[in-house]
Coordinates of C-alpha atoms and ligand atoms in Angstrom, one line a residue:
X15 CA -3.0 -24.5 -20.2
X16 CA -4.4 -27.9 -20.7
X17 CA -5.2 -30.5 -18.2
X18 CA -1.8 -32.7 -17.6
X19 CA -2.2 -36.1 -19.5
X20 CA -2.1 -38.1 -16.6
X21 CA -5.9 -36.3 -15.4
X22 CA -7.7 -37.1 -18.1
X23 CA -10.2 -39.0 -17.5
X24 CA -9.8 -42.9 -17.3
X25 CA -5.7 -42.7 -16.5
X26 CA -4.3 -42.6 -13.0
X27 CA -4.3 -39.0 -11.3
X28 CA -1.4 -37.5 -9.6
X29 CA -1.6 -34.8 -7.3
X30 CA -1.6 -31.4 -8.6
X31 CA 0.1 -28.3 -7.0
X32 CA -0.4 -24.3 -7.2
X33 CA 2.8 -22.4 -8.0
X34 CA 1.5 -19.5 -6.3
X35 CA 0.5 -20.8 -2.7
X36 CA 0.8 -24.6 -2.5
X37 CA -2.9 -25.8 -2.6
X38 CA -3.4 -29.4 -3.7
X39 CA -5.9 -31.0 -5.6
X40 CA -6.8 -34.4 -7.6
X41 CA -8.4 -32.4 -10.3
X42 CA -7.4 -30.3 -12.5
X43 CA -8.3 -26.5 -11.8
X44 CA -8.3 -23.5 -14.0
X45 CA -8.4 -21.1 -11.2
X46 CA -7.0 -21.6 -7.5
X47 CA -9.7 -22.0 -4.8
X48 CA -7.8 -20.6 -2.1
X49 CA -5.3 -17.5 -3.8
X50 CA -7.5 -16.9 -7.1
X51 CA -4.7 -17.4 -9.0
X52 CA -5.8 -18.6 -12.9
X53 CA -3.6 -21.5 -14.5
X54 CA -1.5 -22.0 -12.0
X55 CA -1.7 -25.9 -11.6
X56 CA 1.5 -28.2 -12.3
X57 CA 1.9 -31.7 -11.5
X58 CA 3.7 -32.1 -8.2
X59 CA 7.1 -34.0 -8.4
X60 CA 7.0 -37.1 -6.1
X61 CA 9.4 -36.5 -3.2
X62 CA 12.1 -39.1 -3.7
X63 CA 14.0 -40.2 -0.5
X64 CA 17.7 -40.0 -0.2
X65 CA 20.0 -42.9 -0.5
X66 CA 21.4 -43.8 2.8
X67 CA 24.2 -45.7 1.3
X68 CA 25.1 -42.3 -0.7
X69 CA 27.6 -40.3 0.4
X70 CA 26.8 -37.1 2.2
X71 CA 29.3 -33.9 2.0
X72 CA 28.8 -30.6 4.1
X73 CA 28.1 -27.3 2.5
X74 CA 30.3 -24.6 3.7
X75 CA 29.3 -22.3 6.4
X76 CA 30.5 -19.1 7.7
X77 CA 29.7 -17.4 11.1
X78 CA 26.9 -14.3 11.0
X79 CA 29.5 -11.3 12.4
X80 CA 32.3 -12.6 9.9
X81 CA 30.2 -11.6 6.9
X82 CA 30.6 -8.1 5.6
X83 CA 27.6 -6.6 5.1
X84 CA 27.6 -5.0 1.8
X85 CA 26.3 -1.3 1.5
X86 CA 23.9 -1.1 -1.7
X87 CA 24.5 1.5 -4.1
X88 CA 21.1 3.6 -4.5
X89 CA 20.2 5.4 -8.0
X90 CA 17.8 8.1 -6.9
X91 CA 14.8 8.7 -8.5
X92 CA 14.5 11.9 -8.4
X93 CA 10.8 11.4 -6.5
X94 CA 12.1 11.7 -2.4
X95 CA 8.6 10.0 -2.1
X96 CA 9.4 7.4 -4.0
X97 CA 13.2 6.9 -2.8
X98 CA 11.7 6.9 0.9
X99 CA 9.2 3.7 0.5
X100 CA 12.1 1.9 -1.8
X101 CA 14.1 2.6 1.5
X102 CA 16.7 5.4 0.1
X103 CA 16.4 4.9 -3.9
X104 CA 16.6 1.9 -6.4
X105 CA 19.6 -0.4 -5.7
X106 CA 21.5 -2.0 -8.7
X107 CA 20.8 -5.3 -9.8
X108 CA 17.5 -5.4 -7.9
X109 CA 14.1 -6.2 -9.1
X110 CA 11.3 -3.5 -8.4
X111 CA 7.5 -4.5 -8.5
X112 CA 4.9 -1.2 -8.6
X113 CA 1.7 -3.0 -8.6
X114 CA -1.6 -1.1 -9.0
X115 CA -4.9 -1.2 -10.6
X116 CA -5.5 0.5 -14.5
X117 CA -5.5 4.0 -14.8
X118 CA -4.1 5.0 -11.3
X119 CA -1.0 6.2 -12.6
X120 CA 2.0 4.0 -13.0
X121 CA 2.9 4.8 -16.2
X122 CA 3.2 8.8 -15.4
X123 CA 4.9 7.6 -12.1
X124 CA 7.4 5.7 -14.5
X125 CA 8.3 8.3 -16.7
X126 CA 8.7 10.8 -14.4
X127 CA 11.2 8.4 -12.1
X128 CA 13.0 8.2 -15.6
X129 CA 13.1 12.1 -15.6
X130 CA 14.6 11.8 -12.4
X131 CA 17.4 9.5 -12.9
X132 CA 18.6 10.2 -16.3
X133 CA 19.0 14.0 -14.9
X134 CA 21.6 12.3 -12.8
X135 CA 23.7 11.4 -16.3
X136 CA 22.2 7.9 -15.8
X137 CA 20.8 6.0 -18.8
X138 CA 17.5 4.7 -18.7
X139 CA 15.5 2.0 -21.1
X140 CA 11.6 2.1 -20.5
X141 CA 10.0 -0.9 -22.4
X142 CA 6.8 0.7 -23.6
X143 CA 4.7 -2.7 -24.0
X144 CA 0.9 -0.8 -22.4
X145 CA 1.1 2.0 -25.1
X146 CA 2.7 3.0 -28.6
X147 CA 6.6 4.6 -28.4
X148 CA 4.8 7.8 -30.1
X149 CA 1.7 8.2 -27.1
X150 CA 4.6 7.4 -24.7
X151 CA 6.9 10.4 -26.1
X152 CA 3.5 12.6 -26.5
X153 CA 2.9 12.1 -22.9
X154 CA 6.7 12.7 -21.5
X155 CA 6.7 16.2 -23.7
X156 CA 3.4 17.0 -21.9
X157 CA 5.0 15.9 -18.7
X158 CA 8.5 17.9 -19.5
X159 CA 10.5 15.0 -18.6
X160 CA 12.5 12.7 -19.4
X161 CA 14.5 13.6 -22.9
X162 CA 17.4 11.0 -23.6
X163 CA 15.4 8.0 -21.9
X164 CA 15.5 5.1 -24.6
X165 CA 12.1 3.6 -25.4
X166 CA 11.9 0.3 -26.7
X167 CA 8.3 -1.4 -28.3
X168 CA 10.3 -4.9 -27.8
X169 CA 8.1 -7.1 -25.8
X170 CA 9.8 -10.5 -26.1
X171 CA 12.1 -11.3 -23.3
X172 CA 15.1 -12.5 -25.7
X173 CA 15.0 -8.7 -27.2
X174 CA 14.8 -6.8 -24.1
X175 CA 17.5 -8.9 -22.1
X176 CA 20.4 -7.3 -24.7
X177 CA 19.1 -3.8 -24.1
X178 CA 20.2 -4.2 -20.6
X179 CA 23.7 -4.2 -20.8
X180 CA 25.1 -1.2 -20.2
X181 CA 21.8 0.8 -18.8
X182 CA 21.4 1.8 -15.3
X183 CA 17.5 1.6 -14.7
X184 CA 14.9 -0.3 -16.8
X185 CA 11.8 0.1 -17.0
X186 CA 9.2 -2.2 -18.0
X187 CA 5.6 -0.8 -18.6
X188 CA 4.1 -3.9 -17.8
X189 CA 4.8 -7.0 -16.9
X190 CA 1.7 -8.4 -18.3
X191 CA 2.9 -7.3 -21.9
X192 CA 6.0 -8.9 -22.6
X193 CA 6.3 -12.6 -23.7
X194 CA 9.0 -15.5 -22.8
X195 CA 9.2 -18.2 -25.9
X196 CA 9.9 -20.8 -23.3
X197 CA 6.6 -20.5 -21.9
X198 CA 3.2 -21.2 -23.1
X199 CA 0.1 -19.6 -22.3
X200 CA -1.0 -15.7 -23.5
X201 CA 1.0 -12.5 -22.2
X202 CA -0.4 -11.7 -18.8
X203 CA -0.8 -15.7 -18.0
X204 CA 0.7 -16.6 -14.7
X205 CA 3.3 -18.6 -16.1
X206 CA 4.1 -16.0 -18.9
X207 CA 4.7 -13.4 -16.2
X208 CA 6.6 -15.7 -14.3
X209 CA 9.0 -16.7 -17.0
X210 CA 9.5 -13.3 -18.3
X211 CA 10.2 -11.9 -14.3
X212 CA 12.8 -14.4 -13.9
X213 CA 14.0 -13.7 -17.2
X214 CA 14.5 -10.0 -16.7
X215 CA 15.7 -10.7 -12.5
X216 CA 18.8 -12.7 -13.9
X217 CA 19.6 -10.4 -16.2
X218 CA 19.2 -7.2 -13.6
X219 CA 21.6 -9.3 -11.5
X220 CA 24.2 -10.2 -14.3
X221 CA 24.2 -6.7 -15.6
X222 CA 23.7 -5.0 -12.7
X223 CA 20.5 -2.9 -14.2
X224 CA 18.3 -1.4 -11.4
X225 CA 15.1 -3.3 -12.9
X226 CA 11.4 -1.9 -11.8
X227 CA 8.0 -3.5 -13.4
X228 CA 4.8 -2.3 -13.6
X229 CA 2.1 -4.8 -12.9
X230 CA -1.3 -4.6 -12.9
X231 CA -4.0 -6.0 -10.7
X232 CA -7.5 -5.4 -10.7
X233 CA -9.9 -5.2 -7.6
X234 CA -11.0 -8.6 -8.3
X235 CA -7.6 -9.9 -8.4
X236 CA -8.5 -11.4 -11.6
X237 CA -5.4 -10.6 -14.0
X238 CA -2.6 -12.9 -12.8
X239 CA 0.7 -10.9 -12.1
X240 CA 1.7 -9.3 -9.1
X241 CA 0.4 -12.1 -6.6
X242 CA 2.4 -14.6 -8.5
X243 CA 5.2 -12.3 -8.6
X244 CA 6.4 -11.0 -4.8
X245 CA 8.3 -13.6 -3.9
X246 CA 10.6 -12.9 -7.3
X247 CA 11.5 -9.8 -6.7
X248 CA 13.0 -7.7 -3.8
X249 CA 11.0 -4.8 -3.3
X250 CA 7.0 -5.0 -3.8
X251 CA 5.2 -1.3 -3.5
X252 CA 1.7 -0.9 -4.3
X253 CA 0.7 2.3 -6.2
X254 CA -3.2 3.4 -5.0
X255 CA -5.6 6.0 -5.2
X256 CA -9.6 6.3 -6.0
X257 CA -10.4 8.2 -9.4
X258 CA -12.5 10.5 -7.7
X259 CA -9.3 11.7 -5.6
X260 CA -6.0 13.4 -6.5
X261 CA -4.6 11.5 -3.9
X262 CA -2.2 9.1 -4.8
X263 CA -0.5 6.6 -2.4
X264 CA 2.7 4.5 -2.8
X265 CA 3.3 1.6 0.0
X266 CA 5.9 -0.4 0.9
X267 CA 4.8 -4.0 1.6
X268 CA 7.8 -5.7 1.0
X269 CA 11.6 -4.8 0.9
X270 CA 14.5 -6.8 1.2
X271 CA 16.7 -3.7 1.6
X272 CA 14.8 -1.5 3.8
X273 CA 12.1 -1.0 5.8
X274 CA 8.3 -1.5 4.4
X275 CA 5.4 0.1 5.6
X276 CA 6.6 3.5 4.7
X277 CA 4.2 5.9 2.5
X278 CA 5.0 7.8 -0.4
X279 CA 2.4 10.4 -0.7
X280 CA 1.3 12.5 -4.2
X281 CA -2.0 14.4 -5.6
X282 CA -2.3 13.7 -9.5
X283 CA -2.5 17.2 -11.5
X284 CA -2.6 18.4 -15.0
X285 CA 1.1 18.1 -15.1
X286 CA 1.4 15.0 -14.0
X287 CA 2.3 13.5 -10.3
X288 CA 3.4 16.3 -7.4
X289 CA 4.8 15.1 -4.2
X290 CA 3.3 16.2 -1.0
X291 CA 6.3 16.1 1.4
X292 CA 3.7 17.5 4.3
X293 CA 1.2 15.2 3.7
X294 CA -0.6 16.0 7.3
X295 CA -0.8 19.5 5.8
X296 CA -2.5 18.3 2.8
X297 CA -4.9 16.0 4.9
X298 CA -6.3 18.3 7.0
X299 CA -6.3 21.7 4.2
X300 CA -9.7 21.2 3.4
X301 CA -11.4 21.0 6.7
X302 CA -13.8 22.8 7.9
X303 CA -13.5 23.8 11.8
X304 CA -16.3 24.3 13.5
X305 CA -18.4 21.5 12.0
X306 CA -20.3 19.0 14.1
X307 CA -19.2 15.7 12.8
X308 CA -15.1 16.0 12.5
X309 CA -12.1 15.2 14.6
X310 CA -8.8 15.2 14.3
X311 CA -6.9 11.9 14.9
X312 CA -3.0 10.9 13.7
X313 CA -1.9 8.0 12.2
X314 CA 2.0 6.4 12.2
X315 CA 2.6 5.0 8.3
X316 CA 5.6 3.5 8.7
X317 CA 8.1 5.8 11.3
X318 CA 6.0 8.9 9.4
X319 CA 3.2 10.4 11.3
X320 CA 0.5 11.8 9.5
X321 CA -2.8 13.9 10.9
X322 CA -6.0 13.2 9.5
X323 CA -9.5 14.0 9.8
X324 CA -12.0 11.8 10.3
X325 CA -15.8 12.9 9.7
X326 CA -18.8 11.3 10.7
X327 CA -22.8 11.9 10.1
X328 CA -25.5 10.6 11.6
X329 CA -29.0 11.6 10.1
X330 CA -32.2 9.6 11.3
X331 CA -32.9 7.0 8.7
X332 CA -36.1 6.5 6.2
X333 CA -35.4 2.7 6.3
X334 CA -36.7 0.0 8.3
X335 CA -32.5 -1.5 8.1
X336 CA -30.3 1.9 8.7
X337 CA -27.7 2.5 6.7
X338 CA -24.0 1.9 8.2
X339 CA -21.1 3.5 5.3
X340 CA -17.3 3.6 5.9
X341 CA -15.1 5.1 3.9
X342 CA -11.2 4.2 4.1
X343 CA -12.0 2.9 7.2
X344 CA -12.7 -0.4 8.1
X345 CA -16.6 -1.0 8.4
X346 CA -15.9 -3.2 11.7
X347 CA -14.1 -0.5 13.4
X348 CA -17.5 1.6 12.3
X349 CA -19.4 -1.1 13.7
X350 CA -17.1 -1.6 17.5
X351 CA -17.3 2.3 17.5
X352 CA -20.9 2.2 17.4
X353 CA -21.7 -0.1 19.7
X354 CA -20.0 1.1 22.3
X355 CA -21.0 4.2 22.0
X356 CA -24.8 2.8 22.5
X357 CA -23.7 0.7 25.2
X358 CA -21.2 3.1 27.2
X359 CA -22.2 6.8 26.2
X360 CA -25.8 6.0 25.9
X361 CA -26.1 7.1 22.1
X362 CA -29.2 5.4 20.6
X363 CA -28.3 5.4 17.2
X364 CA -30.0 2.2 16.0
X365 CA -32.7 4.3 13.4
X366 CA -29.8 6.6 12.5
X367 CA -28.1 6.4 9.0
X368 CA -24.0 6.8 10.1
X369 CA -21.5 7.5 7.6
X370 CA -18.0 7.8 8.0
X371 CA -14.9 8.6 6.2
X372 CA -11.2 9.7 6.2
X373 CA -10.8 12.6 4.7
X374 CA -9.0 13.2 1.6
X375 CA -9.1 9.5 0.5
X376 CA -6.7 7.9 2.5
X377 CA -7.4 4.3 3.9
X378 CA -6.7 3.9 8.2
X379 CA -6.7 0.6 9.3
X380 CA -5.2 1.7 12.9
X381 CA -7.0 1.0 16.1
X382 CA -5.6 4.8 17.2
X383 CA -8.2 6.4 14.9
X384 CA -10.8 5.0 17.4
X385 CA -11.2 7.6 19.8
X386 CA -11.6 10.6 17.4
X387 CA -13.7 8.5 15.1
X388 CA -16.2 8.1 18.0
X389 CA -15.7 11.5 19.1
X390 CA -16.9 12.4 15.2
X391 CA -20.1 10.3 15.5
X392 CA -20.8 11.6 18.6
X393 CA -20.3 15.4 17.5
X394 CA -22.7 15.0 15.0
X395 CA -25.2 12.8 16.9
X396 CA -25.3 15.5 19.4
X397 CA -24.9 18.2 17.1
X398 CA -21.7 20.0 18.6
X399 CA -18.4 20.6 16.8
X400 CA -16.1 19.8 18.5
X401 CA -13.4 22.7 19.3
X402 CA -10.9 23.7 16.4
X403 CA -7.8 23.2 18.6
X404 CA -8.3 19.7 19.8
X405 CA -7.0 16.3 18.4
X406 CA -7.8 13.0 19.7
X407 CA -5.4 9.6 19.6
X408 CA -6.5 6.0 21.2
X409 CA -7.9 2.9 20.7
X410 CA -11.0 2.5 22.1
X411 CA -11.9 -0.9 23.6
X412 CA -15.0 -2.9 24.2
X413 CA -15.7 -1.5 27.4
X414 CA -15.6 2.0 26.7
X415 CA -11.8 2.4 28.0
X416 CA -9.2 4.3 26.0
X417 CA -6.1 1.9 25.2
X418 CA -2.7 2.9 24.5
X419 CA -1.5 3.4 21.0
X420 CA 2.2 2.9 19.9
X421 CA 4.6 5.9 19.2
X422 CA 2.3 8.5 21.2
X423 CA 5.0 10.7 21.7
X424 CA 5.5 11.1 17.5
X425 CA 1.6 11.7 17.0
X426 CA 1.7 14.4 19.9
X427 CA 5.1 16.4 18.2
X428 CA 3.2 15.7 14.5
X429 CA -0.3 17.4 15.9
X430 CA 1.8 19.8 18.1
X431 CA 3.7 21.1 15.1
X432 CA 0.1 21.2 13.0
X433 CA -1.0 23.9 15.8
X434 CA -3.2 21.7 18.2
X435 CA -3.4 22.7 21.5
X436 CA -5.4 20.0 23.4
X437 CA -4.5 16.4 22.8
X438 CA -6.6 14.0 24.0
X439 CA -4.6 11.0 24.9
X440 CA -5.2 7.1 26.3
X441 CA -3.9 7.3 30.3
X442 CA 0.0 6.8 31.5
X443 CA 0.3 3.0 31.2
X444 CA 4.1 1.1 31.3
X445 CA 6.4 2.1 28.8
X446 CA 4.5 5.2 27.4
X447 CA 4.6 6.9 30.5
X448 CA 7.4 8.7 29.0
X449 CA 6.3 10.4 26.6
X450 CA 4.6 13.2 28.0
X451 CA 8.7 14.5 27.0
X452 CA 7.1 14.6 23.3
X453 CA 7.3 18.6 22.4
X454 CA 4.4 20.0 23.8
X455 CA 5.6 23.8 23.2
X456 CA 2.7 24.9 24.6
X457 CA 0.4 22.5 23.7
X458 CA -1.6 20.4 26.7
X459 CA -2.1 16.6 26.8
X460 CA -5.3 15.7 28.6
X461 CA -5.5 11.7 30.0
X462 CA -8.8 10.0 29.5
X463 CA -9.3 6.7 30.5
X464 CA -12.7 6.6 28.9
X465 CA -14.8 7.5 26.3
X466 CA -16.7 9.4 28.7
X467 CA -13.8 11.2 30.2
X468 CA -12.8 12.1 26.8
X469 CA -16.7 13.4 25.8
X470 CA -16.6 15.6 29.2
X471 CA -12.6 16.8 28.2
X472 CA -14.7 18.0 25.0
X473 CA -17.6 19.7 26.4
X474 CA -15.2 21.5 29.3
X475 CA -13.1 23.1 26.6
X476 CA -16.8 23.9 24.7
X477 CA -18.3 25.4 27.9
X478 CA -14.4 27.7 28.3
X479 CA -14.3 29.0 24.9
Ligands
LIG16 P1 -1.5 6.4 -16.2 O1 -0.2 6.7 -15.8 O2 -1.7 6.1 -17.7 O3 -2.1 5.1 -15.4 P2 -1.7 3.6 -15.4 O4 -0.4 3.4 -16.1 O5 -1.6 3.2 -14.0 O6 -2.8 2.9 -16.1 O7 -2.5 7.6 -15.8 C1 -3.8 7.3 -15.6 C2 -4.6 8.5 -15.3 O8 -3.9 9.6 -14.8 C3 -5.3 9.0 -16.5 O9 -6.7 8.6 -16.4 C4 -5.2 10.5 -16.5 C5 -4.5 10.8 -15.3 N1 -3.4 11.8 -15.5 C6 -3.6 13.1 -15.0 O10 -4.6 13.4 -14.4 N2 -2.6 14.0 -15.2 C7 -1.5 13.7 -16.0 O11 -0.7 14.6 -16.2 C8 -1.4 12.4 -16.5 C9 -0.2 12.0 -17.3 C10 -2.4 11.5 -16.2
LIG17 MG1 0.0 2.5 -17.9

């Protein structure tokens, strides 16, 4: 896009406003200093005020409990982690976002969603716009699925709104692709995506079609699409995993007809994407008891619990600045943890290398992986596994006290039903005290109110085993 006529230099300026977050400016921007966003600067309309001679006439209004509340018809996609994070399936007529970075498997998710709904006599339309309608069919034959899905290589909006009538899901593989003659600016601009997501919403809600786009984003945020897209559509879910890592992650983050928050977890094979309905299972499959440097903590993503392992290691550093790494962790919870382990347990660990990591590749950003994070550095500082039957839950404050965590009672069932006997758990306080009812089959939870308490609940079990 070019500067607006009225900036160039020597005319008068007017004020200058960025579709995607409303930042203001005199001058003319190609990129958006506060949300990143490229090309995303259009004149401002000046606000006019009303009339007061003109006459004013009420909307209509109708009380909250008189509405019917209309139940949405879902189209399954076969995926049950997929249908969970879209809150029960894809509903008709709504607009479905999977945003995610190059290469981490939306397009394999897509066709194998398309496996799964056409197997329910539905008719699907993927718009292949990424790759060529012969590396798309290659790839479903390799995949077994999906057989009587339509592909189109259309990738200007007026072609693809006719396909719609008359199909149940579409597919568009990616936003970023198609192109809207309205609009200037390349495929992938912001206003190009913009124009063609609006394009293909009001046709999802005329025909009905159950409408899901891929969109890609990039670490950087530097490919304009998703950001300038969430408030379009109804359902945003981000699609994530590291290359290095089967793991593959699907999120809720926002969802006009359900919940968000929920996870949708799969491990990326040779054939494609497998759920992994037991995800805590999967988590901890690959650890290794007895290890110093490893605990066991749970975390709630959305009303699922899931078990995970976090590891630490602590090694004496060669450099003058030790080394502090955190892996799908956050590096300030690293960096509370440590300190108040110097502070309150009397670990030195200031020429000490620490890494730590969630196992498996998942990212916890939850203050209740505190306590068995700092039980893992500890382990290995001291060099002392920490017993194979023990899981710890809390969030460790800046005084060495262990603070309450929400849902206690679903992390105690979840690492009860994994086999743990000994939970360590942040003491009785208000409404939790209750939930020592969790299922404890057997199973003991132990109360500390500290970081020490919890470090001498540790070695007591040691010295008894
Ligand atoms: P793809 O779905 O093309 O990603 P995106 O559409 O998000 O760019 O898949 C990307 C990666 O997934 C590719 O690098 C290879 C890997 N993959 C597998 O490991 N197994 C498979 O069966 C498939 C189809 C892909
Ligand atoms: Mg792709």
């Amino acid at each position: 896009m070019s500067p607006p006529a009225s900036n160039v230099p020597g005319m008068a300026k007017s004020a200058l406003i960025c579709l995607q977050c409303g930042h203001r400016t005199l001058q003319w921007l190609g990129r958006c200093p506060d949300c990143s966003a490229w090309d995303s600067f259009v004149e401002e309309p000046p606000l006019v005020a009303r009339d007061p001679k003109r006459p004013a006439r009420g909307g209509a209004t109708v009380m909250i409990g008189a509405v019917e509340a209309s139940v949405h018809a879902r189209i399954s996609t076969g995926l049950g982690e997929l249908d969970r994070v879209l809150g029960g399936g894809l509903v008709k007529g709504s607009v479905v976002l999977i945003a995610g970075e190059p290469g981490v498997g939306k397009s394999t998710l897509l066709l194998q969603a398309a496996a799964g709904v056409e197997k329910q006599g539905r008719q699907v339309l993927l718009v292949c716009g990424e790759e060529s309608i012969e590396q798309v069919a290659a790839r479903a034959r390799r995949l077994g699925a999906p057989r009587r899905t339509t592909l189109t290589a259309a990738t200007d909006l007026d072609g693809i709104v006719p396909l719609m009538n008359g199909t149940d899901v579409v597919l568009i593989d990616s936003i970023q692709s198609l192109r809207a003659t309205e609009s200037g600016g390349e495929p992938g601009s912001v206003a190009q995506v913009r124009q063609c997501a609006l394009g293909l919403t009001e046709a999802a809600r005329d025909t009905g079609a159950a409408l899901v786009l891929v969109g890609h984003i990039t670490k950087d945020g530097s490919i304009a699409g998703p950001r300038a897209l969430e408030h379009l559509v109804d359902v945003v879910v981000t699609f994530e995993g590291d290359r290095g890592h089967h793991l593959r992650t699907v999120r809720g983050i926002k969802n006009r007809y359900g919940a968000t928050g929920e996870l949708g977890v799969f491990e990326m094979g040779p054939s494609g994407l497998t759920e992994v309905p037991d995800a805590s299972r999967f988590f901890l499959a690959e650890r290794h008891t007895g290890a110093p440097g490893s605990a066991v903590g749970c975390v709630i993503e959305g009303r699922r619990p899931l078990a995970l392992e976090i590891q630490a290691l602590v090694v004496r550093s060669g450099s003058q600045v030790p080394r502090r790494v955190a892996q799908g962790l956050e590096m300030s919870r690293l960096g509370v943890c440590l300190a108040v382990l110097q502070q309150h347990a009397g670990l030195k660990m200031s020429d000490c290398d620490v890494y730590a990591s969630v196992a498996g590749g998942l990212r916890a950003a939850e203050p209740a992986i505190d306590l068995p994070l700092c039980l893992a550095i500890a382990g290995s500082f001291a060099n002392r596994p920490i017993p194979a039957g023990v899981a710890a839950v809390g969030e460790v404050g800046l005084s060495g006290e262990v603070r309450s965590v929400p849902g206690l009672a679903l992390r105690v069932n979840e690492l009860v039903r994994l086999g743990f006997k000994t939970i360590i758990a942040p003491p009785v306080h208000g409404a939790d005290g209750s939930s020592d009812a969790g299922k404890t089959g057997g199973a003991r939870i132990v109360r500390a109110g500290s970081l020490a308490e919890a470090r001498a609940v540790l070695s007591r079990i040691g010295h008894s085993e």
